Amino acid sequence: MNDNVTISTFQLFKMFPDATSARLYFEERRWKGHLTCPHCGKDHITKRGGKREGYYRCRDCGEEFTVRTGTILERSHVPLHKWLYAMYIVVTARKGMSSLQLSKEIGVTQKTAWFMLGRLREACASGGAMLKGIVEIDETFVGGKEGNKHAKKKLHFGGGTGGKVPVMGMRERGGRVVAKPIESVSNETLRGEIDRHVKEGAMVYTDEHKGYNNLPNHIRKHVKHSAGEYVGANNVHTNGIESVWAVLKRGLYGVWHKASYKHLHRYVNEATFRLNAGNVKIHTVDRLASFSSRAFTTRITYRDLTA
């Protein structure tokens, strides 16, 4: 392997030219050479051969399974090497990829590609990550401008942030990013999210928004954007988390074009994943390995995704 941290699409196809090679990769990532039943956790496993290659049967509970069972890949008829390519796209496409474009690249319908991306974004969730040290915190608002909407779609909430969805972000300097849509930018909501994701006693840098007042469990410093201040004394700023919004909105407006409130958290998950485990400073092979491991910890059905 060369010193370049990125592998090309051509190199990926050479590594995983067919569904069998991708299946063996996923099996190694999931079980690391020691097969266990996803139904009961036991390891008394019988392998199937011939046309049933890749199928296994547990001698303890009698259930049959594959590497897809209990994962985001379950009950999908899309070949595994196409799933692996979709994962590659998620970790390498800086601004993401639309379901229409993905459908053309792997030869599936747009509906199938949309479902695949929905599952992959579900696996991107950051979970209960706790941030420490210096944490930059900011919020942004996502939604179309009232003036650009068709008359029947106008919400008549006024200008500015009216009718838009607030998204809160927290970025540990030199570390991880946590971001999610929130109900409001009230002090109660913001303080609750900070307590949930930032280690007690950590230093938090914010702007002058009053919602960040009264943080009893953290030390707060802020910059006064209203006064034209963007970097305060002792390097106090929120430029790091604001750069996250720049990337997110390039994806939302330039690639995905529209994200409903119901699915917005998944698009945010994808954008933040690329800044965390999918960071471009990490070799593509390692990013794929990290992502595939997440694929084995969650599952979402089409009914759940569209409910």
Short mmCIF file of N, CA, C and O in Angstrom, two decimals, residues 184-276:
data_model
loop_
_atom_site.label_atom_id
_atom_site.label_comp_id
_atom_site.label_asym_id
_atom_site.label_seq_id
_atom_site.Cartn_x
_atom_site.Cartn_y
_atom_site.Cartn_z
N SER A 184 -35.61 23.60 19.47
CA SER A 184 -35.54 25.06 19.57
C SER A 184 -34.14 25.45 20.02
O SER A 184 -33.32 24.59 20.36
N VAL A 185 -33.88 26.76 20.03
CA VAL A 185 -32.58 27.24 20.50
C VAL A 185 -32.73 27.89 21.88
O VAL A 185 -32.01 28.83 22.23
N SER A 186 -33.66 27.39 22.66
CA SER A 186 -33.86 27.89 24.01
C SER A 186 -32.72 27.46 24.91
O SER A 186 -32.01 26.48 24.61
N ASN A 187 -32.54 28.16 26.01
CA ASN A 187 -31.48 27.82 26.96
C ASN A 187 -31.64 26.40 27.47
O ASN A 187 -30.66 25.65 27.61
N GLU A 188 -32.86 26.01 27.74
CA GLU A 188 -33.11 24.66 28.27
C GLU A 188 -32.67 23.58 27.29
O GLU A 188 -32.01 22.61 27.66
N THR A 189 -33.01 23.76 26.00
CA THR A 189 -32.65 22.77 25.00
C THR A 189 -31.14 22.72 24.78
O THR A 189 -30.53 21.65 24.76
N LEU A 190 -30.52 23.89 24.61
CA LEU A 190 -29.08 23.95 24.35
C LEU A 190 -28.29 23.40 25.53
O LEU A 190 -27.34 22.63 25.35
N ARG A 191 -28.67 23.78 26.72
CA ARG A 191 -27.96 23.31 27.91
C ARG A 191 -28.09 21.80 28.06
O ARG A 191 -27.14 21.12 28.42
N GLY A 192 -29.29 21.26 27.75
CA GLY A 192 -29.48 19.81 27.84
C GLY A 192 -28.58 19.06 26.89
O GLY A 192 -28.00 18.03 27.24
N GLU A 193 -28.44 19.55 25.64
CA GLU A 193 -27.59 18.88 24.66
C GLU A 193 -26.12 19.00 25.05
O GLU A 193 -25.34 18.05 24.86
N ILE A 194 -25.72 20.14 25.58
CA ILE A 194 -24.33 20.30 26.02
C ILE A 194 -24.02 19.35 27.17
O ILE A 194 -22.98 18.68 27.18
N ASP A 195 -24.91 19.25 28.13
CA ASP A 195 -24.70 18.32 29.25
C ASP A 195 -24.64 16.87 28.76
O ASP A 195 -23.94 16.04 29.33
N ARG A 196 -25.39 16.58 27.69
CA ARG A 196 -25.47 15.22 27.17
C ARG A 196 -24.21 14.83 26.39
O ARG A 196 -23.83 13.66 26.36
N HIS A 197 -23.54 15.79 25.77
CA HIS A 197 -22.45 15.45 24.86
C HIS A 197 -21.09 16.06 25.21
O HIS A 197 -20.09 15.72 24.58
N VAL A 198 -21.04 16.97 26.20
CA VAL A 198 -19.77 17.60 26.56
C VAL A 198 -19.44 17.25 28.00
O VAL A 198 -20.26 17.43 28.90
N LYS A 199 -18.24 16.76 28.20
CA LYS A 199 -17.81 16.32 29.54
C LYS A 199 -17.88 17.48 30.53
O LYS A 199 -17.53 18.62 30.22
N GLU A 200 -18.34 17.18 31.72
CA GLU A 200 -18.47 18.21 32.75
C GLU A 200 -17.12 18.87 33.03
O GLU A 200 -16.09 18.21 33.14
N GLY A 201 -17.13 20.19 33.13
CA GLY A 201 -15.91 20.94 33.41
C GLY A 201 -15.15 21.37 32.17
O GLY A 201 -14.17 22.11 32.27
N ALA A 202 -15.58 20.92 30.99
CA ALA A 202 -14.90 21.28 29.75
C ALA A 202 -15.12 22.76 29.43
O ALA A 202 -16.09 23.37 29.88
N MET A 203 -14.21 23.32 28.65
CA MET A 203 -14.33 24.71 28.21
C MET A 203 -15.15 24.75 26.93
O MET A 203 -14.87 24.02 25.97
N VAL A 204 -16.19 25.57 26.89
CA VAL A 204 -17.01 25.70 25.68
C VAL A 204 -16.90 27.12 25.14
O VAL A 204 -16.95 28.09 25.88
N TYR A 205 -16.69 27.20 23.83
CA TYR A 205 -16.63 28.48 23.13
C TYR A 205 -17.90 28.63 22.29
O TYR A 205 -18.25 27.74 21.51
N THR A 206 -18.60 29.74 22.46
CA THR A 206 -19.84 29.99 21.72
C THR A 206 -19.83 31.43 21.19
O THR A 206 -18.90 32.20 21.45
N ASP A 207 -20.89 31.80 20.48
CA ASP A 207 -21.10 33.21 20.18
C ASP A 207 -21.88 33.81 21.34
O ASP A 207 -22.05 33.17 22.39
N GLU A 208 -22.42 35.02 21.16
CA GLU A 208 -23.07 35.70 22.29
C GLU A 208 -24.54 35.34 22.46
O GLU A 208 -25.23 35.97 23.27
N HIS A 209 -25.02 34.35 21.75
CA HIS A 209 -26.43 33.96 21.85
C HIS A 209 -26.81 33.69 23.31
O HIS A 209 -26.13 32.96 24.03
N LYS A 210 -27.92 34.28 23.75
CA LYS A 210 -28.33 34.17 25.15
C LYS A 210 -28.70 32.75 25.56
O LYS A 210 -28.73 32.43 26.74
N GLY A 211 -28.99 31.91 24.58
CA GLY A 211 -29.33 30.53 24.91
C GLY A 211 -28.19 29.77 25.56
O GLY A 211 -28.42 28.72 26.18
N TYR A 212 -26.96 30.31 25.44
CA TYR A 212 -25.80 29.65 26.06
C TYR A 212 -25.47 30.22 27.44
O TYR A 212 -24.47 29.82 28.05
N ASN A 213 -26.28 31.13 27.93
CA ASN A 213 -26.07 31.64 29.29
C ASN A 213 -26.40 30.54 30.31
O ASN A 213 -27.16 29.61 30.02
N ASN A 214 -25.83 30.68 31.48
CA ASN A 214 -26.14 29.77 32.60
C ASN A 214 -25.84 28.30 32.26
O ASN A 214 -26.73 27.46 32.16
N LEU A 215 -24.56 28.00 32.08
CA LEU A 215 -24.11 26.62 31.88
C LEU A 215 -23.35 26.20 33.13
O LEU A 215 -22.12 26.33 33.22
N PRO A 216 -24.06 25.71 34.14
CA PRO A 216 -23.42 25.44 35.44
C PRO A 216 -22.37 24.34 35.42
O PRO A 216 -21.51 24.30 36.31
N ASN A 217 -22.41 23.46 34.42
CA ASN A 217 -21.48 22.33 34.40
C ASN A 217 -20.28 22.55 33.50
O ASN A 217 -19.44 21.65 33.35
N HIS A 218 -20.18 23.74 32.89
CA HIS A 218 -19.10 24.00 31.95
C HIS A 218 -18.60 25.43 32.08
O HIS A 218 -19.29 26.30 32.60
N ILE A 219 -17.38 25.66 31.59
CA ILE A 219 -16.80 27.00 31.58
C ILE A 219 -17.01 27.59 30.19
O ILE A 219 -16.58 27.01 29.20
N ARG A 220 -17.67 28.71 30.11
CA ARG A 220 -18.02 29.29 28.82
C ARG A 220 -17.26 30.58 28.53
O ARG A 220 -17.14 31.44 29.39
N LYS A 221 -16.76 30.68 27.30
CA LYS A 221 -16.23 31.93 26.77
C LYS A 221 -16.89 32.16 25.42
O LYS A 221 -17.24 31.19 24.74
N HIS A 222 -17.05 33.42 25.03
CA HIS A 222 -17.75 33.66 23.78
C HIS A 222 -17.14 34.82 23.00
O HIS A 222 -16.42 35.65 23.55
N VAL A 223 -17.44 34.81 21.70
CA VAL A 223 -17.01 35.90 20.82
C VAL A 223 -18.25 36.72 20.47
O VAL A 223 -19.37 36.21 20.44
N LYS A 224 -18.02 38.00 20.19
CA LYS A 224 -19.14 38.90 19.89
C LYS A 224 -19.22 39.14 18.39
O LYS A 224 -18.65 40.10 17.86
N HIS A 225 -19.94 38.27 17.71
CA HIS A 225 -20.08 38.41 16.27
C HIS A 225 -20.79 39.70 15.90
O HIS A 225 -20.50 40.31 14.86
N SER A 226 -21.72 40.13 16.75
CA SER A 226 -22.48 41.35 16.45
C SER A 226 -21.59 42.59 16.43
O SER A 226 -21.92 43.60 15.82
N ALA A 227 -20.43 42.49 17.10
CA ALA A 227 -19.49 43.61 17.13
C ALA A 227 -18.36 43.42 16.12
O ALA A 227 -17.36 44.13 16.16
N GLY A 228 -18.51 42.43 15.23
CA GLY A 228 -17.48 42.18 14.22
C GLY A 228 -16.31 41.39 14.74
O GLY A 228 -15.26 41.33 14.07
N GLU A 229 -16.45 40.76 15.89
CA GLU A 229 -15.35 39.97 16.46
C GLU A 229 -15.54 38.50 16.07
O GLU A 229 -16.59 37.92 16.30
N TYR A 230 -14.50 37.92 15.48
CA TYR A 230 -14.58 36.52 15.07
C TYR A 230 -13.52 35.64 15.72
O TYR A 230 -13.67 34.43 15.80
N VAL A 231 -12.46 36.27 16.23
CA VAL A 231 -11.46 35.56 17.03
C VAL A 231 -11.13 36.45 18.22
O VAL A 231 -10.57 37.54 18.06
N GLY A 232 -11.50 35.98 19.41
CA GLY A 232 -11.28 36.77 20.60
C GLY A 232 -9.92 36.50 21.23
O GLY A 232 -9.08 35.79 20.67
N ALA A 233 -9.71 37.04 22.40
CA ALA A 233 -8.46 36.83 23.13
C ALA A 233 -8.25 35.35 23.43
O ALA A 233 -9.22 34.61 23.63
N ASN A 234 -7.00 34.93 23.43
CA ASN A 234 -6.64 33.54 23.72
C ASN A 234 -7.28 32.55 22.73
O ASN A 234 -7.63 31.43 23.10
N ASN A 235 -7.44 33.01 21.49
CA ASN A 235 -7.91 32.14 20.41
C ASN A 235 -9.33 31.61 20.65
O ASN A 235 -9.65 30.48 20.29
N VAL A 236 -10.16 32.42 21.25
CA VAL A 236 -11.56 32.04 21.45
C VAL A 236 -12.32 32.30 20.15
O VAL A 236 -12.40 33.44 19.68
N HIS A 237 -12.88 31.26 19.54
CA HIS A 237 -13.67 31.41 18.32
C HIS A 237 -14.51 30.16 18.08
O HIS A 237 -14.33 29.13 18.73
N THR A 238 -15.42 30.26 17.12
CA THR A 238 -16.26 29.12 16.73
C THR A 238 -16.08 28.80 15.25
O THR A 238 -16.96 28.23 14.62
N ASN A 239 -14.93 29.15 14.71
CA ASN A 239 -14.70 28.96 13.27
C ASN A 239 -14.70 27.48 12.88
O ASN A 239 -15.10 27.13 11.76
N GLY A 240 -14.28 26.63 13.80
CA GLY A 240 -14.23 25.20 13.49
C GLY A 240 -15.61 24.61 13.26
O GLY A 240 -15.84 23.91 12.27
N ILE A 241 -16.53 24.89 14.17
CA ILE A 241 -17.88 24.33 14.01
C ILE A 241 -18.61 25.04 12.86
O ILE A 241 -19.43 24.42 12.16
N GLU A 242 -18.30 26.30 12.61
CA GLU A 242 -18.94 26.99 11.49
C GLU A 242 -18.50 26.41 10.15
O GLU A 242 -19.26 26.41 9.18
N SER A 243 -17.27 25.87 10.09
CA SER A 243 -16.83 25.22 8.85
C SER A 243 -17.62 23.94 8.60
O SER A 243 -17.77 23.52 7.45
N VAL A 244 -18.11 23.31 9.67
CA VAL A 244 -18.96 22.13 9.52
C VAL A 244 -20.25 22.52 8.81
O VAL A 244 -20.74 21.81 7.93
N TRP A 245 -20.82 23.68 9.19
CA TRP A 245 -22.06 24.13 8.54
C TRP A 245 -21.82 24.41 7.06
O TRP A 245 -22.69 24.16 6.22
N ALA A 246 -20.64 24.91 6.72
CA ALA A 246 -20.34 25.19 5.32
C ALA A 246 -20.39 23.91 4.49
O ALA A 246 -20.97 23.88 3.40
N VAL A 247 -19.79 22.84 5.02
CA VAL A 247 -19.77 21.56 4.31
C VAL A 247 -21.18 20.97 4.24
O VAL A 247 -21.62 20.48 3.19
N LEU A 248 -21.89 21.01 5.36
CA LEU A 248 -23.25 20.45 5.40
C LEU A 248 -24.15 21.14 4.38
O LEU A 248 -24.88 20.48 3.63
N LYS A 249 -24.10 22.45 4.33
CA LYS A 249 -25.02 23.19 3.44
C LYS A 249 -24.62 23.05 1.98
O LYS A 249 -25.49 23.11 1.10
N ARG A 250 -23.33 22.85 1.70
CA ARG A 250 -22.96 22.57 0.31
C ARG A 250 -23.58 21.27 -0.15
O ARG A 250 -23.99 21.13 -1.30
N GLY A 251 -23.64 20.30 0.77
CA GLY A 251 -24.27 19.03 0.43
C GLY A 251 -25.78 19.17 0.29
O GLY A 251 -26.38 18.68 -0.67
N LEU A 252 -26.40 19.87 1.24
CA LEU A 252 -27.85 20.02 1.23
C LEU A 252 -28.34 20.79 0.01
O LEU A 252 -29.32 20.40 -0.63
N TYR A 253 -27.68 21.88 -0.31
CA TYR A 253 -28.16 22.74 -1.38
C TYR A 253 -27.62 22.34 -2.75
O TYR A 253 -28.30 22.49 -3.76
N GLY A 254 -26.39 21.81 -2.78
CA GLY A 254 -25.77 21.52 -4.06
C GLY A 254 -25.92 20.10 -4.54
O GLY A 254 -25.82 19.83 -5.74
N VAL A 255 -26.16 19.13 -3.62
CA VAL A 255 -26.21 17.72 -4.01
C VAL A 255 -27.58 17.11 -3.69
O VAL A 255 -28.26 16.57 -4.56
N TRP A 256 -27.99 17.19 -2.43
CA TRP A 256 -29.24 16.56 -2.01
C TRP A 256 -30.45 17.44 -2.33
O TRP A 256 -31.55 16.92 -2.50
N HIS A 257 -30.24 18.75 -2.38
CA HIS A 257 -31.27 19.73 -2.76
C HIS A 257 -32.39 19.89 -1.74
O HIS A 257 -32.87 21.00 -1.52
N LYS A 258 -32.83 18.80 -1.15
CA LYS A 258 -33.92 18.91 -0.20
C LYS A 258 -33.79 17.82 0.85
O LYS A 258 -33.50 16.67 0.54
N ALA A 259 -33.98 18.19 2.11
CA ALA A 259 -33.98 17.21 3.20
C ALA A 259 -35.14 17.53 4.12
O ALA A 259 -35.18 18.59 4.74
N SER A 260 -36.12 16.65 4.17
CA SER A 260 -37.28 16.88 5.02
C SER A 260 -36.87 16.79 6.49
O SER A 260 -35.83 16.21 6.83
N TYR A 261 -37.69 17.37 7.34
CA TYR A 261 -37.39 17.32 8.78
C TYR A 261 -37.27 15.88 9.25
O TYR A 261 -36.43 15.56 10.11
N LYS A 262 -38.08 14.99 8.70
CA LYS A 262 -38.07 13.59 9.11
C LYS A 262 -36.72 12.93 8.87
O LYS A 262 -36.29 12.09 9.66
N HIS A 263 -36.03 13.29 7.79
CA HIS A 263 -34.77 12.65 7.44
C HIS A 263 -33.55 13.53 7.67
O HIS A 263 -32.43 13.08 7.46
N LEU A 264 -33.76 14.78 8.10
CA LEU A 264 -32.64 15.71 8.23
C LEU A 264 -31.54 15.16 9.12
O LEU A 264 -30.34 15.32 8.82
N HIS A 265 -31.90 14.48 10.22
CA HIS A 265 -30.87 13.99 11.13
C HIS A 265 -29.95 12.99 10.46
O HIS A 265 -28.77 12.89 10.80
N ARG A 266 -30.46 12.26 9.46
CA ARG A 266 -29.61 11.28 8.76
C ARG A 266 -28.61 11.98 7.84
O ARG A 266 -27.47 11.55 7.71
N TYR A 267 -29.04 13.05 7.18
CA TYR A 267 -28.11 13.82 6.35
C TYR A 267 -27.03 14.46 7.23
O TYR A 267 -25.86 14.51 6.85
N VAL A 268 -27.43 14.94 8.39
CA VAL A 268 -26.46 15.51 9.34
C VAL A 268 -25.50 14.42 9.81
O VAL A 268 -24.29 14.64 9.94
N ASN A 269 -26.03 13.21 10.05
CA ASN A 269 -25.18 12.08 10.44
C ASN A 269 -24.08 11.83 9.41
O ASN A 269 -22.91 11.63 9.75
N GLU A 270 -24.48 11.82 8.14
CA GLU A 270 -23.50 11.55 7.08
C GLU A 270 -22.42 12.61 7.03
O GLU A 270 -21.23 12.31 6.92
N ALA A 271 -22.83 13.87 7.11
CA ALA A 271 -21.87 14.96 7.03
C ALA A 271 -20.89 14.93 8.20
O ALA A 271 -19.68 15.14 8.01
N THR A 272 -21.37 14.65 9.41
CA THR A 272 -20.48 14.61 10.57
C THR A 272 -19.61 13.36 10.57
O THR A 272 -18.47 13.39 11.04
N PHE A 273 -20.13 12.24 10.03
CA PHE A 273 -19.31 11.03 9.96
C PHE A 273 -18.05 11.28 9.15
O PHE A 273 -16.97 10.81 9.51
N ARG A 274 -18.17 12.02 8.04
CA ARG A 274 -16.99 12.28 7.21
C ARG A 274 -15.96 13.14 7.93
O ARG A 274 -14.79 13.17 7.54
N LEU A 275 -16.37 13.84 8.98
CA LEU A 275 -15.43 14.64 9.75
C LEU A 275 -14.86 13.85 10.93
O LEU A 275 -13.89 14.28 11.56
N ASN A 276 -15.47 12.71 11.24
CA ASN A 276 -15.02 11.90 12.37
C ASN A 276 -14.28 10.66 11.87
O ASN A 276 -13.13 10.74 11.46
#
